[in-house]
Amino acid sequence: MTTTGRLTTHVLDTMHGKPAAGMRIDLLMVHGDHTHHVLSTFTNSDGRVDQPLLDGDRFHPGAFELNFHVGQYFDRLGVSPATPFLDIVPVRFIMSEEAHYHVPLLVSPFAYSTYRGS
């Protein structure tokens, strides 16, 4: 049975005012007090991943966590302090229905914001 739900994300680098290209993102499924790794990917030149993180038969409701490797991204650009303030930014959320869940991240080396987008 194919579902209509999907999970997407994108990352905007607010320090430079552009998409965060080449950032590693890990998707985890949450089971109570533990998680398991679902997939790892990198953002493209538009700060998005090339395909939905979950869709079709791979999509299902549940608790998930996106880990954005912010420290590694800014270090690669040469803008991180010797000891970064933000390293991995976890965003834990619940998908409760078959719908489009878009979880963007706006980030600088010292702050971030997220929301459920469209």
mmCIF file of C-alpha atoms in Angstrom:
data_model
loop_
_atom_site.group_PDB
_atom_site.id
_atom_site.type_symbol
_atom_site.label_atom_id
_atom_site.label_comp_id
_atom_site.label_asym_id
_atom_site.label_seq_id
_atom_site.Cartn_x
_atom_site.Cartn_y
_atom_site.Cartn_z
ATOM 1 C CA MET A 1 0.000 0.000 0.000
ATOM 2 C CA THR A 2 1.500 3.340 -1.040
ATOM 3 C CA THR A 3 1.018 6.276 1.315
ATOM 4 C CA THR A 4 0.684 9.952 0.476
ATOM 5 C CA GLY A 5 2.810 11.196 3.367
ATOM 6 C CA ARG A 6 6.309 12.556 2.963
ATOM 7 C CA LEU A 7 9.079 14.161 4.978
ATOM 8 C CA THR A 8 11.281 16.912 3.539
ATOM 9 C CA THR A 9 13.754 19.437 4.910
ATOM 10 C CA HIS A 10 16.026 22.277 3.911
ATOM 11 C CA VAL A 11 18.665 24.358 5.642
ATOM 12 C CA LEU A 12 19.314 28.081 5.327
ATOM 13 C CA ASP A 13 22.625 29.568 6.464
ATOM 14 C CA THR A 14 21.551 32.847 8.076
ATOM 15 C CA MET A 15 25.152 33.958 8.653
ATOM 16 C CA HIS A 16 25.798 34.100 4.916
ATOM 17 C CA GLY A 17 22.205 34.636 3.757
ATOM 18 C CA LYS A 18 22.177 31.583 1.482
ATOM 19 C CA PRO A 19 21.232 27.887 1.389
ATOM 20 C CA ALA A 20 23.483 25.623 3.450
ATOM 21 C CA ALA A 21 25.000 23.398 0.758
ATOM 22 C CA GLY A 22 26.756 20.195 1.777
ATOM 23 C CA MET A 23 25.400 19.865 5.320
ATOM 24 C CA ARG A 24 25.109 16.321 6.652
ATOM 25 C CA ILE A 25 21.700 15.337 8.004
ATOM 26 C CA ASP A 26 20.871 12.108 9.851
ATOM 27 C CA LEU A 27 17.307 10.852 10.249
ATOM 28 C CA LEU A 28 16.562 8.731 13.312
ATOM 29 C CA MET A 29 13.380 6.985 14.388
ATOM 30 C CA VAL A 30 12.583 7.395 18.086
ATOM 31 C CA HIS A 31 11.367 4.430 20.148
ATOM 32 C CA GLY A 32 10.751 5.553 23.722
ATOM 33 C CA ASP A 33 14.178 6.247 25.229
ATOM 34 C CA HIS A 34 16.242 5.023 22.278
ATOM 35 C CA THR A 35 16.627 5.735 18.579
ATOM 36 C CA HIS A 36 17.725 3.911 15.469
ATOM 37 C CA HIS A 37 19.381 5.313 12.391
ATOM 38 C CA VAL A 38 17.164 5.472 9.277
ATOM 39 C CA LEU A 39 19.401 7.329 6.818
ATOM 40 C CA SER A 40 22.111 9.932 6.303
ATOM 41 C CA THR A 41 22.188 12.470 3.489
ATOM 42 C CA PHE A 42 23.682 15.826 2.492
ATOM 43 C CA THR A 43 22.012 19.025 1.344
ATOM 44 C CA ASN A 44 22.423 20.061 -2.277
ATOM 45 C CA SER A 45 23.375 23.519 -3.596
ATOM 46 C CA ASP A 46 19.853 24.758 -2.764
ATOM 47 C CA GLY A 47 20.155 23.605 0.883
ATOM 48 C CA ARG A 48 17.657 20.796 0.228
ATOM 49 C CA VAL A 49 18.008 17.060 -0.141
ATOM 50 C CA ASP A 50 17.480 15.657 -3.625
ATOM 51 C CA GLN A 51 14.470 13.551 -2.666
ATOM 52 C CA PRO A 52 12.091 13.253 0.303
ATOM 53 C CA LEU A 53 13.647 11.703 3.384
ATOM 54 C CA LEU A 54 10.578 9.500 3.701
ATOM 55 C CA ASP A 55 7.791 8.964 1.193
ATOM 56 C CA GLY A 56 5.696 6.253 -0.385
ATOM 57 C CA ASP A 57 5.963 2.929 1.416
ATOM 58 C CA ARG A 58 8.855 4.234 3.559
ATOM 59 C CA PHE A 59 6.639 6.884 5.196
ATOM 60 C CA HIS A 60 4.788 6.093 8.409
ATOM 61 C CA PRO A 61 3.618 8.092 11.410
ATOM 62 C CA GLY A 62 5.806 8.101 14.487
ATOM 63 C CA ALA A 63 8.451 10.016 16.404
ATOM 64 C CA PHE A 64 11.569 11.041 14.503
ATOM 65 C CA GLU A 65 14.690 13.136 14.965
ATOM 66 C CA LEU A 66 16.709 15.044 12.394
ATOM 67 C CA ASN A 67 20.333 15.660 13.379
ATOM 68 C CA PHE A 68 21.833 18.575 11.480
ATOM 69 C CA HIS A 69 25.662 18.596 11.518
ATOM 70 C CA VAL A 70 25.996 22.358 11.901
ATOM 71 C CA GLY A 71 29.469 22.461 13.482
ATOM 72 C CA GLN A 72 30.963 20.381 10.672
ATOM 73 C CA TYR A 73 29.277 22.597 8.059
ATOM 74 C CA PHE A 74 30.599 25.889 9.478
ATOM 75 C CA ASP A 75 34.032 24.362 10.136
ATOM 76 C CA ARG A 76 34.257 23.375 6.459
ATOM 77 C CA LEU A 77 33.519 27.012 5.563
ATOM 78 C CA GLY A 78 36.259 28.187 7.932
ATOM 79 C CA VAL A 79 33.931 30.269 10.112
ATOM 80 C CA SER A 80 33.647 28.144 13.239
ATOM 81 C CA PRO A 81 35.425 29.195 16.375
ATOM 82 C CA ALA A 82 38.084 26.777 17.652
ATOM 83 C CA THR A 83 35.370 25.226 19.820
ATOM 84 C CA PRO A 84 31.992 25.567 18.100
ATOM 85 C CA PHE A 85 28.955 26.582 20.118
ATOM 86 C CA LEU A 86 26.566 24.498 17.989
ATOM 87 C CA ASP A 87 27.739 21.085 16.864
ATOM 88 C CA ILE A 88 24.839 18.767 16.058
ATOM 89 C CA VAL A 89 21.379 20.330 16.191
ATOM 90 C CA PRO A 90 18.702 17.702 16.963
ATOM 91 C CA VAL A 91 15.106 18.397 16.003
ATOM 92 C CA ARG A 92 12.686 15.817 17.433
ATOM 93 C CA PHE A 93 9.125 15.778 16.100
ATOM 94 C CA ILE A 94 6.062 13.569 15.702
ATOM 95 C CA MET A 95 4.340 12.774 12.443
ATOM 96 C CA SER A 96 0.795 11.768 13.376
ATOM 97 C CA GLU A 97 -0.922 11.556 9.990
ATOM 98 C CA GLU A 98 -0.222 10.919 6.346
ATOM 99 C CA ALA A 99 0.658 14.434 5.237
ATOM 100 C CA HIS A 100 3.582 16.495 4.013
ATOM 101 C CA TYR A 101 5.888 17.255 6.916
ATOM 102 C CA HIS A 102 8.534 19.855 6.032
ATOM 103 C CA VAL A 103 11.099 20.562 8.767
ATOM 104 C CA PRO A 104 13.411 23.446 7.784
ATOM 105 C CA LEU A 105 16.349 24.735 9.781
ATOM 106 C CA LEU A 106 17.590 28.335 9.810
ATOM 107 C CA VAL A 107 21.050 28.364 11.346
ATOM 108 C CA SER A 108 24.133 30.420 12.193
ATOM 109 C CA PRO A 109 27.153 29.290 14.256
ATOM 110 C CA PHE A 110 25.422 30.550 17.425
ATOM 111 C CA ALA A 111 21.650 30.161 16.954
ATOM 112 C CA TYR A 112 18.970 28.221 15.090
ATOM 113 C CA SER A 113 15.252 28.168 14.470
ATOM 114 C CA THR A 114 12.902 25.551 13.064
ATOM 115 C CA TYR A 115 9.206 25.173 12.359
ATOM 116 C CA ARG A 116 6.762 22.956 10.507
ATOM 117 C CA GLY A 117 6.808 24.342 6.985
ATOM 118 C CA SER A 118 4.808 23.605 3.890
#
